[in-house]
Coordinates of C-alpha atoms in Angstrom, one line a residue:
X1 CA -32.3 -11.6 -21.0
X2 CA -29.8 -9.4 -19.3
X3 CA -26.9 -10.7 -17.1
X4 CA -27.6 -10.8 -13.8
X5 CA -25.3 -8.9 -11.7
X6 CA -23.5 -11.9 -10.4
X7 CA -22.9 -13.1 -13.9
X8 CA -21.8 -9.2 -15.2
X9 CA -18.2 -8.9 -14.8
X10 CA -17.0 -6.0 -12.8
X11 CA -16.4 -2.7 -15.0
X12 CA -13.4 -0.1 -14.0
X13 CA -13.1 3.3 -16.1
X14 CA -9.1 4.0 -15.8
X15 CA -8.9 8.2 -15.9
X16 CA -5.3 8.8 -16.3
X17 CA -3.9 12.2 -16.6
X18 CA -2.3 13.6 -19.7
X19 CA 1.9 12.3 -18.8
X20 CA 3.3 9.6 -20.0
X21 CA 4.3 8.8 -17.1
X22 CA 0.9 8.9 -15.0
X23 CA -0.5 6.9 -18.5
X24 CA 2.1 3.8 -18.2
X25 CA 1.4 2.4 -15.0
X26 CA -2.8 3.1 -15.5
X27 CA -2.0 0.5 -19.2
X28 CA -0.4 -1.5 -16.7
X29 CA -2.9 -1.8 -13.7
X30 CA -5.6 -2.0 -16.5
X31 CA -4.5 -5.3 -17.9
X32 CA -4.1 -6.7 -14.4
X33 CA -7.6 -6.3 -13.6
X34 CA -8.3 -7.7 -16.9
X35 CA -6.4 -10.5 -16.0
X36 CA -8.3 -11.5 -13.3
X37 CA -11.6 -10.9 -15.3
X38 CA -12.9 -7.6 -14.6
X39 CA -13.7 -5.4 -18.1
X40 CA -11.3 -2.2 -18.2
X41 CA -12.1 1.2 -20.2
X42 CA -9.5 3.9 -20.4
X43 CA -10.5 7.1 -20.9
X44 CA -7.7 9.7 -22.9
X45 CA -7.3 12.0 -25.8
X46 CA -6.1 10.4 -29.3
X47 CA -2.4 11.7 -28.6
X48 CA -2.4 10.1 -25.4
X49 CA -4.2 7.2 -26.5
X50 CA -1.6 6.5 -28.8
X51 CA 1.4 6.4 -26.1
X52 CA -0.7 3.4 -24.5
X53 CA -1.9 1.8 -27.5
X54 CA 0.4 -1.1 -28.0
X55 CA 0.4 -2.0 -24.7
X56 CA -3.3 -2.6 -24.7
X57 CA -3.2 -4.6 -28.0
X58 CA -0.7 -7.1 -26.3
X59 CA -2.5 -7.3 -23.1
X60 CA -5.6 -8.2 -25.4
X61 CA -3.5 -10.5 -27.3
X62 CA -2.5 -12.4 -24.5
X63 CA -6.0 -12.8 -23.0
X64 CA -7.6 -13.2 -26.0
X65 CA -11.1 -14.8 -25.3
X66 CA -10.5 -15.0 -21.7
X67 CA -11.5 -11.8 -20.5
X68 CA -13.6 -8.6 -22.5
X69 CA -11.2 -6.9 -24.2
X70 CA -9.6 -3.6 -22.6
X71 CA -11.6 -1.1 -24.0
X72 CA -9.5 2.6 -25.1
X73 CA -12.0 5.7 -25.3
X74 CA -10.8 8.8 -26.9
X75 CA -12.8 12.2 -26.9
X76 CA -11.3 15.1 -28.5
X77 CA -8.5 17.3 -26.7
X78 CA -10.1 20.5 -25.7
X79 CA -9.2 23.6 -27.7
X80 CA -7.4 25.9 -25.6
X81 CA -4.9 27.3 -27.7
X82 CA -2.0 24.7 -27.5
X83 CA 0.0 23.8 -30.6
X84 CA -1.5 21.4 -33.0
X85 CA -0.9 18.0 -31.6
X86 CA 0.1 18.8 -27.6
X87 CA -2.0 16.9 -25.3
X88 CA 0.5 16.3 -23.2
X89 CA 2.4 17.8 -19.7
X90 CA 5.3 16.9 -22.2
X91 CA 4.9 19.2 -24.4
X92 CA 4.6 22.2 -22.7
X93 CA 7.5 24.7 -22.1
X94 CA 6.4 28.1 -20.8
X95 CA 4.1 29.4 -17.8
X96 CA 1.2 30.3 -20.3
X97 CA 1.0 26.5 -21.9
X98 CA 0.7 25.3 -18.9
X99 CA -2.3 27.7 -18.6
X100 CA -3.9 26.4 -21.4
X101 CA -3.3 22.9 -19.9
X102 CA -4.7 23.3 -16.9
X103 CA -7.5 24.3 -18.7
X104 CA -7.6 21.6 -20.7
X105 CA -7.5 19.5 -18.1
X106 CA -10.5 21.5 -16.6
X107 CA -12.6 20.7 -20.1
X108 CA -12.3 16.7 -19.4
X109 CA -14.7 16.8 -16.6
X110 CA -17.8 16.7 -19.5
X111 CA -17.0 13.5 -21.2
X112 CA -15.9 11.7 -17.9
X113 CA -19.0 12.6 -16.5
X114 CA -20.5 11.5 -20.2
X115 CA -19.2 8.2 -19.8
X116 CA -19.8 7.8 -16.3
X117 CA -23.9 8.6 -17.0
X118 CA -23.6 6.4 -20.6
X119 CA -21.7 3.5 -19.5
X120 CA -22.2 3.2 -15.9
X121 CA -19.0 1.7 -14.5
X122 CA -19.0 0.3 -11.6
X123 CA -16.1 2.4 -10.3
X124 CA -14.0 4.9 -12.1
X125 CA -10.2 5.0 -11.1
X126 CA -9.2 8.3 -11.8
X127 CA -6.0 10.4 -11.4
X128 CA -5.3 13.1 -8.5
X129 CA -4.3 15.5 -10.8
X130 CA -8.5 15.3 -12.0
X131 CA -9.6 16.9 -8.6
X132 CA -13.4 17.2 -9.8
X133 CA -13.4 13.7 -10.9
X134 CA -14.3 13.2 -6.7
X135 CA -17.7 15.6 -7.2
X136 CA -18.6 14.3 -10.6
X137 CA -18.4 10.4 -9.8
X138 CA -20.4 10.9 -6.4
X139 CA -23.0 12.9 -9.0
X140 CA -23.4 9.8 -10.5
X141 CA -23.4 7.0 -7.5
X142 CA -19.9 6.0 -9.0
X143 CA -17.1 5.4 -6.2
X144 CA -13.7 6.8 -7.2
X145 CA -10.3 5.7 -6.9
X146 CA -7.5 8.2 -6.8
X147 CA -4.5 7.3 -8.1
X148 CA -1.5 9.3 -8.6
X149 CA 1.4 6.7 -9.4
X150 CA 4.0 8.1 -6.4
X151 CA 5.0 5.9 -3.4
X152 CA 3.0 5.6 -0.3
X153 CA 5.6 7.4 1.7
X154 CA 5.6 10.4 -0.7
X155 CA 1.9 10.9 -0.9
X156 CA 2.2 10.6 3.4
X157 CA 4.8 13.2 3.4
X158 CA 3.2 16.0 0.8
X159 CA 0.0 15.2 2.7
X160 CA 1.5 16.2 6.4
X161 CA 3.4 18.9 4.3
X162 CA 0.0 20.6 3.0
X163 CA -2.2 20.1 5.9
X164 CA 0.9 21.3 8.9
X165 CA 3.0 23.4 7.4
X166 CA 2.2 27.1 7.1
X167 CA 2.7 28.2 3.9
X168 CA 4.7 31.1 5.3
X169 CA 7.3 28.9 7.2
X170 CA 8.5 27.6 3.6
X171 CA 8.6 31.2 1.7
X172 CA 11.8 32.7 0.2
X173 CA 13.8 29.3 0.2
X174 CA 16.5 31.4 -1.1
X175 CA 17.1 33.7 1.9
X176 CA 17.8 30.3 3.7
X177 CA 17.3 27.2 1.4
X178 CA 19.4 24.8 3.9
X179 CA 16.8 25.7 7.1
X180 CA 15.1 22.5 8.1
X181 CA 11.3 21.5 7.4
X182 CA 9.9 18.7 9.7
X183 CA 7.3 16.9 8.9
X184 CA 5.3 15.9 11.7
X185 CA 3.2 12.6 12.3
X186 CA 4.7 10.4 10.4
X187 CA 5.8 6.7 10.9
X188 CA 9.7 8.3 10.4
X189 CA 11.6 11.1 11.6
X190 CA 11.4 12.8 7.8
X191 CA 12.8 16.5 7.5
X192 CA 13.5 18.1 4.1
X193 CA 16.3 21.0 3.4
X194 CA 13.2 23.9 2.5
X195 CA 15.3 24.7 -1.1
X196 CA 14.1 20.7 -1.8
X197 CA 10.3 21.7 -0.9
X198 CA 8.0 23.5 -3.2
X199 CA 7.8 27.4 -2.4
X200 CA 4.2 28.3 -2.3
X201 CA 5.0 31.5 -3.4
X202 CA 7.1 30.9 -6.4
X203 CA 4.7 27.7 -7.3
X204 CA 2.0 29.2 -6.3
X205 CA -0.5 27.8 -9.2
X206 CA 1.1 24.6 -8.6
X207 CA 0.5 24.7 -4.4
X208 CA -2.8 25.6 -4.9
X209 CA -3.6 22.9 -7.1
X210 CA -1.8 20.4 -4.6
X211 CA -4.5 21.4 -1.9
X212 CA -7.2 20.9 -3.9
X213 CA -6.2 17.6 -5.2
X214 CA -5.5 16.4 -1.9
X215 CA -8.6 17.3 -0.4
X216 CA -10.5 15.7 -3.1
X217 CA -8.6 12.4 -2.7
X218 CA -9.7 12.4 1.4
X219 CA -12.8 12.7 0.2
X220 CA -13.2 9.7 -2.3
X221 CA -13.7 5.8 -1.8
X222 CA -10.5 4.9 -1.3
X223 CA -6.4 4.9 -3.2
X224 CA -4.6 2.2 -5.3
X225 CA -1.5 2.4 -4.9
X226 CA 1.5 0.9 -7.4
X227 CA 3.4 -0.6 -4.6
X228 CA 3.6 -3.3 -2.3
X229 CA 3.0 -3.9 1.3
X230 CA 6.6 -5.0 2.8
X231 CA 8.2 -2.0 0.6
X232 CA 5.9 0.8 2.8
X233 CA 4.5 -1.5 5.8
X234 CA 4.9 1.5 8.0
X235 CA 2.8 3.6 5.6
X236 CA 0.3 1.0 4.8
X237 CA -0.8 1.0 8.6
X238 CA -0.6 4.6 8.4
X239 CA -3.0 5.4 5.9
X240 CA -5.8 2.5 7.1
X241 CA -5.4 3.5 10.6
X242 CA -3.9 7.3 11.5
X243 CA -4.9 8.7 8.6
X244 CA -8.1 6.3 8.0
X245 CA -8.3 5.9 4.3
X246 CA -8.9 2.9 2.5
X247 CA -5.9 2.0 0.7
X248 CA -5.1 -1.0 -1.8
X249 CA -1.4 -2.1 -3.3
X250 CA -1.9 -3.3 -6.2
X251 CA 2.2 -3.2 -7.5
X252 CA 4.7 -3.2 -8.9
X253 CA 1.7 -3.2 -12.1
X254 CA 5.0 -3.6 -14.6
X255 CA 4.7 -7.0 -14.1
X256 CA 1.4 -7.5 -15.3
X257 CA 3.1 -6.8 -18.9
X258 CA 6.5 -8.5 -18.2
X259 CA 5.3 -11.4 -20.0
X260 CA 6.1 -9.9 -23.7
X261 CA 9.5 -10.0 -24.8
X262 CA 11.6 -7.7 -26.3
X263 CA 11.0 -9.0 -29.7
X264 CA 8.7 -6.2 -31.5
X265 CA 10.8 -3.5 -30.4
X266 CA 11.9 -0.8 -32.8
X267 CA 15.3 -1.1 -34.0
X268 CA 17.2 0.8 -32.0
X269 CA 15.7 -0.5 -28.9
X270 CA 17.0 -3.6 -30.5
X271 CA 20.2 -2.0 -31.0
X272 CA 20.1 -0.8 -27.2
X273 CA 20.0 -4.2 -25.7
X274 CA 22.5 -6.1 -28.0
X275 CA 25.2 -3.6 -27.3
X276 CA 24.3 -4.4 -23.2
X277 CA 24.7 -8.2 -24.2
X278 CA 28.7 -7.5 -25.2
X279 CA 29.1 -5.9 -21.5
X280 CA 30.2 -7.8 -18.7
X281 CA 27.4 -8.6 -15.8
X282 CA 27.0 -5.8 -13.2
X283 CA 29.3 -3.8 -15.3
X284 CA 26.7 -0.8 -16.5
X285 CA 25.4 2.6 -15.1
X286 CA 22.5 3.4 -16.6
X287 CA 21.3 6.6 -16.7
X288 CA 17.8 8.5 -17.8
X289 CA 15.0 11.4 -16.2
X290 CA 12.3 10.3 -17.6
X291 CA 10.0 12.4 -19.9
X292 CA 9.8 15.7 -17.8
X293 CA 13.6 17.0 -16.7
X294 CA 15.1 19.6 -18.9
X295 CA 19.2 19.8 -18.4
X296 CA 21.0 22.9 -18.8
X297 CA 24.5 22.6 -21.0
X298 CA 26.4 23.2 -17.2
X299 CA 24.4 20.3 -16.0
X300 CA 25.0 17.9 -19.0
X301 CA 29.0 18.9 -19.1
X302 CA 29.1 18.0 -15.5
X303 CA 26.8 14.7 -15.9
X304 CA 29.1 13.4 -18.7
X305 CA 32.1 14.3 -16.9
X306 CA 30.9 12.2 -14.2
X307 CA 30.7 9.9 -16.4
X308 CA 33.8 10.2 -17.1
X309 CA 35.3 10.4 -14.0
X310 CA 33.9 6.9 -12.9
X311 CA 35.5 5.0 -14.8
X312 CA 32.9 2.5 -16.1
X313 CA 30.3 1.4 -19.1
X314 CA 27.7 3.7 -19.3
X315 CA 24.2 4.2 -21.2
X316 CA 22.3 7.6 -21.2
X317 CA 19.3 8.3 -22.4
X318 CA 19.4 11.9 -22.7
X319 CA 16.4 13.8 -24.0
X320 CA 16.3 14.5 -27.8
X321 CA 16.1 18.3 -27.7
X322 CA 17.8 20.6 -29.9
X323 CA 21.1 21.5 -27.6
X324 CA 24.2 20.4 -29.7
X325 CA 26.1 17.9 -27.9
X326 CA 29.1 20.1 -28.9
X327 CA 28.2 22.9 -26.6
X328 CA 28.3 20.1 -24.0
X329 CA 30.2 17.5 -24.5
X330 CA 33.4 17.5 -22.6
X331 CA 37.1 17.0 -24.3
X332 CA 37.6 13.1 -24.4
X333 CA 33.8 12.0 -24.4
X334 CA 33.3 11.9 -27.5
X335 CA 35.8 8.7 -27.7
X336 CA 33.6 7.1 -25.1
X337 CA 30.5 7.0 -27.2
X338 CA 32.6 6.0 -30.2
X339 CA 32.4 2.2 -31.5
X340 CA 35.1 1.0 -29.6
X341 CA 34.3 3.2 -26.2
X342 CA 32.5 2.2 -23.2
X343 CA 29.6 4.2 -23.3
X344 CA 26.3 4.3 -25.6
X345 CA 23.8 8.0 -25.9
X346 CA 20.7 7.3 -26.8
X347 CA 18.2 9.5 -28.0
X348 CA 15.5 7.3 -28.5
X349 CA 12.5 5.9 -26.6
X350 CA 14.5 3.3 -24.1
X351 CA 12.9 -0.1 -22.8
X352 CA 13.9 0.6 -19.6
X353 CA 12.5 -2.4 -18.2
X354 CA 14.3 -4.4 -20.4
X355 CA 17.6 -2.6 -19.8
X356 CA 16.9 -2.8 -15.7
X357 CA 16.0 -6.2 -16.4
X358 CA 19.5 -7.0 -18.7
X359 CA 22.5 -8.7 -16.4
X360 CA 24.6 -5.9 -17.4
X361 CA 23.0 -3.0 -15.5
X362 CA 24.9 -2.4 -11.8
X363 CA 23.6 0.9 -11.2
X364 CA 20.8 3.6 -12.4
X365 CA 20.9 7.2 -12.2
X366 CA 17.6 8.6 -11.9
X367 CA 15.3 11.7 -10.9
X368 CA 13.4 9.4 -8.7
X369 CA 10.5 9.7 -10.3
X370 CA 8.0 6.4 -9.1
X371 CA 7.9 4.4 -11.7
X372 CA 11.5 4.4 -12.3
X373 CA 12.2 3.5 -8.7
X374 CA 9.5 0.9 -8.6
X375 CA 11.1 -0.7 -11.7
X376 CA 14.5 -0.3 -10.6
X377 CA 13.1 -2.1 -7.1
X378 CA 11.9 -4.6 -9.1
X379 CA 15.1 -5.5 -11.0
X380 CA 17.1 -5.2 -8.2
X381 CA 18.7 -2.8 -9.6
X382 CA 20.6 0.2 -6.8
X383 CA 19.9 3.8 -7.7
X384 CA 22.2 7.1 -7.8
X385 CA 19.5 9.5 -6.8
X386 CA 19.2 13.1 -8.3
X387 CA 15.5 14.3 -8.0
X388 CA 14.8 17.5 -9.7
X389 CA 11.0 18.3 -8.3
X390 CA 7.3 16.5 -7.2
X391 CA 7.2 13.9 -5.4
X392 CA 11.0 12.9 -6.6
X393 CA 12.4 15.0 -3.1
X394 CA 10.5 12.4 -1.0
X395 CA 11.2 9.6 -2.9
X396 CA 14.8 10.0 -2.5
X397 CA 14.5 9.9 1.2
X398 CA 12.2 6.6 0.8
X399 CA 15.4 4.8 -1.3
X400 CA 18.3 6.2 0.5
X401 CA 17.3 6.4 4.3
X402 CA 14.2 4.2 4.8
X403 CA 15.3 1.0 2.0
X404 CA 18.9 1.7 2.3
X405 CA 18.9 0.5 -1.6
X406 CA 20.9 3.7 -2.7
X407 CA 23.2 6.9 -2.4
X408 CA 22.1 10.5 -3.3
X409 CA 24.5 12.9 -5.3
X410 CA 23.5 15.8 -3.3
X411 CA 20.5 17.4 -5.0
X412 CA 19.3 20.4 -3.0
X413 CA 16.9 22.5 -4.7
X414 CA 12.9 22.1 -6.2
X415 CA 13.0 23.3 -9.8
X416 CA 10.5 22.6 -12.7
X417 CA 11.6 22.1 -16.2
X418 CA 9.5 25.5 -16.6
X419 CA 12.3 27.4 -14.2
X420 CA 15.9 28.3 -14.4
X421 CA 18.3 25.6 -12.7
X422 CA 21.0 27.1 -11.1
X423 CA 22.2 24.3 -9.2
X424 CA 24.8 22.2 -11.4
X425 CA 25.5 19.0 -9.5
X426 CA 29.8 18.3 -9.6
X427 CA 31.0 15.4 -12.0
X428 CA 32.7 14.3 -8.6
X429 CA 29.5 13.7 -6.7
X430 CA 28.0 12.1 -9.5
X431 CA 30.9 9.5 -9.9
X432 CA 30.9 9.3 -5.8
X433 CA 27.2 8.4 -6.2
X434 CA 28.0 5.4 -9.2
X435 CA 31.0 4.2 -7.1
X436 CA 28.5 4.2 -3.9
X437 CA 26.2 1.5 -5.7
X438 CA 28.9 0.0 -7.8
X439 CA 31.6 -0.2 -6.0
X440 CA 33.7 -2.5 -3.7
X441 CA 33.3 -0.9 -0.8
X442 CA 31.4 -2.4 2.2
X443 CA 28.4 -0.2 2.0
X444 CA 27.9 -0.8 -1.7
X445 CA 27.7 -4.2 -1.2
X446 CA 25.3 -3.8 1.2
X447 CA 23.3 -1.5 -0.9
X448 CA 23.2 -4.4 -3.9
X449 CA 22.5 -6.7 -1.1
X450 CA 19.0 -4.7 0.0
X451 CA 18.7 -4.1 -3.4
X452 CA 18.2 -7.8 -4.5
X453 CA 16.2 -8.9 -1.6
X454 CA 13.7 -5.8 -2.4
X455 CA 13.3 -7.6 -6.2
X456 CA 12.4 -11.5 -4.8
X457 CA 9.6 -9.4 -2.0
X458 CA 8.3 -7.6 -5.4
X459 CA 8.0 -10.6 -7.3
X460 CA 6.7 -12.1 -4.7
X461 CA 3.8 -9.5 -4.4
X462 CA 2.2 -9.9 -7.4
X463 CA 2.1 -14.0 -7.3
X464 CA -0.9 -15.5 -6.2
X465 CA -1.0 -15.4 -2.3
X466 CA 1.2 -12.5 -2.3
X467 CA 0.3 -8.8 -0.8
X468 CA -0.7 -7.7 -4.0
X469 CA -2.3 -10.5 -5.4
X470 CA -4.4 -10.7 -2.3
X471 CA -5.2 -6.7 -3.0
X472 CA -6.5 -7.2 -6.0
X473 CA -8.8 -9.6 -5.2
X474 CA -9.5 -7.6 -2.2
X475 CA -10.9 -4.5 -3.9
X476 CA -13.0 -6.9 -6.8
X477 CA -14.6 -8.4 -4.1
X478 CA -15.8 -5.2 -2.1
X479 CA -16.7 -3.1 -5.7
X480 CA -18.8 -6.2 -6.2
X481 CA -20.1 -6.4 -2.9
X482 CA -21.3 -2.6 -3.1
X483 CA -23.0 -3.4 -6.8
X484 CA -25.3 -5.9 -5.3
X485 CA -26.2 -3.9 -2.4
X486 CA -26.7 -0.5 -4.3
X487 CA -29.1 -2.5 -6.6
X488 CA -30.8 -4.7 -4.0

């Protein structure tokens, strides 16, 4: 006899794009569903299934017999001409790859409808960057879920940005990149220098695509966010009632897999976090850009300089490319990184949770990107801010002027890892911005101050009777509602 639907647990398909960073937080958000009993399916290439994979296999381990298993289902990476073995943003590096990805990307929209029509989920939470994914899950009676892993606040502001700005106004940033955009509507006053703002011209594949995406998401059931209502209030009132989209905060989803130690990581993650337990608390500036930035050789002299300059313990994750440290690497630094110095490069995949997580961090140097900020957040942990494109511009403005939990080093211009950077940030802003956070000054105790009251509200969040928490429960409830009265 079948299950009646009372007795069927609810069933989400996670859609994540091809990033690492868009594939994290969907692991994440899976096994918190799956902890409070709904079944989970991720659908991803083999590549991409593998960035995700252990994280799955511990969330199953810990619900073991609880819960069904989260599911991972792999179809085969479209042929389009990439390199053997890229399915991934990641991996491409010129205009015509990232052709070929888009088309890729295009190709997905089969085997999600496949699943969709084979398994019959009861909702599918897909990822913005999957535009069609709105179209094909109303084909098949399936609400979906966008969800694009950026703060509330930055999807508010690229949203006023597309549908009120004409795309003329922010044209030829170069003939006058420090004119001033406003953004109108908004819950705050928000204005972006147009050299920070995406030049429809120059972008104009990607501003295209931003329309498109963004239309699609107005048009489907709802958003999950990974935040938490008393980081965005304003923007949580602003999306349910200005903007009139259902929205649920489901964050900071990192702590759905905080639970598993460090034990298990490889050994020079190992390595990483015994050298932090000979450092002093507080005493650390941790630096890394995620997956995605690309550093000229100016910009890494200057960034190590900085370094340099302020004076304190350092560890940099610094992407593994092929540019010889000595055509960067400033007179002096190499001593730094030696095994008596105060500094530690590493070239490996980070735990950055761990490390935010370690007594020794003071400060973090980061492009901003969200789930670096949300983790950061979480840890309590004040940020040096240095966005380099995306969402990263707005996010900036979220940490530094709206929280108050940071100091920017003066980034000014919107660049992809597939343009030429001209913009080389000075090592004395950079050591400005550590000394803003890590200082003794009055402001940068204030800054640590906001910065550890932000951690106990997201911890808080994701308890039972917090925001999130209550979220969660929020959205089960109403998908389940909906299946019963779809199939009465």
């Amino acid at each position: 006899m079948a299950c009646s639907d009372e007795q069927r647990p609810l069933h989400l398909l996670f859609f994540p794009f091809i990033a690492p960073g868009h594939l994290i937080p969907v692991a994440d958000m899976a096994a918190l569903f799956a902890s409070r009993g709904v079944k989970c399916s991720i659908l991803t290439t083999p590549a991409n299934a593998a960035v995700i994979r252990l994280a799955i296999d511990r969330a199953n381990a810990v619900l073991r017999g609880a819960v069904p298993a989260i599911d991972i289902s792999t179809v085969p990476f479209p042929d389009v001409g990439l390199p053997p073995g890229v399915e991934s943003a990641v991996g491409v590096n010129t205009d015509a790859e990232r052709d070929m990805m888009l088309e890729a990307v295009n190709q997905l929209r089969e085997p999600f409808a496949r699943f969709l029509a084979d398994r019959r989920p009861d909702a599918a939470v897909a990822d913005s960057f999957y535009p069609w994914a709105a179209d094909t899950a109303a084909e098949h009676g399936v609400p979906r879920l966008c969800f694009l892993g950026t703060s509330m606040f930055a999807r508010a502001c690229h949203d006023s940005l597309l549908r009120n700005i004409p795309p003329e106004d922010l044209i030829a940033a170069d003939d006058d990149p420090d004119a001033i955009v406003s953004l109108p509507g908004l819950p705050h006053r928000v204005e972006q220098r147009r050299g920070q703002v995406m030049d429809p011209k120059r972008n104009a594949p990607e501003w295209s695509f931003d329309k498109l995406a963004n239309d699609a998401d107005r048009r489907s059931y709802g958003e999950v966010f990974n935040s938490f209502a008393d980081l965005e209030p304003a923007y949580v009132e602003y999306y349910r009632t200005v903007l009139g989209r259902r929205v649920w905060l489901v964050g900071p989803v990192a702590h759905a897999s905080e639970g598993s130690s460090a034990s298990g990581l490889a050994p020079e993650a190992e390595r990483c976090l015994r050298w932090l337990d000979g450092k002093p608390d507080g005493s650390v500036v941790y630096v890394s850009f995620g997956t995605l930035a690309r550093f000229t050789v100016a910009e890494l002299r200057e960034l190590a300089r900085g370094l340099q300059r302020s004076g304190r313990n350092f560890l940099w994750v610094i992407d593994g490319g092929d540019t010889d440290a000595s055509e960067w690497m400033p007179e002096g630094f190499e001593e730094l990184v030696g095994p008596e110095g105060c500094g530690l490069i590493f070239r490996e995949w980070a735990p950055q949770r761990h490390i935010l997580n370690h007594s020794a961090i003071g400060g973090f140097v980061t492009h901003c990107g969200w789930n670096s900020v949300l983790e950061a957040v979480s840890s309590g942990v004040p940020l040096v801010t240095w966005p380099r494109y995306s969402d990263q511009f707005y996010n900036e403005k979220l940490i530094v002027e709206v929280l108050k939990v940071g100091v920017g080093v003066g980034s000014a211009f919107f660049a992809s890892k597939l343009e030429v950077r001209g913009e080389v940030i000075s090592s004395e802003k950079i050591a400005e911005g550590i000394d803003g956070v890590m200082g003794d000054g009055e402001e940068a105790e204030a800054i640590r101050k906001k910065a550890l009251e932000l951690r106990e509200k997201a911890r808080s969040a994701t308890e039972k009777g917090g925001s999130s928490y209550e979220d969660v429960g929020r959205l089960i409830n109403e998908l389940m509602a909906r299946r019963s009265n779809v199939n009465t």
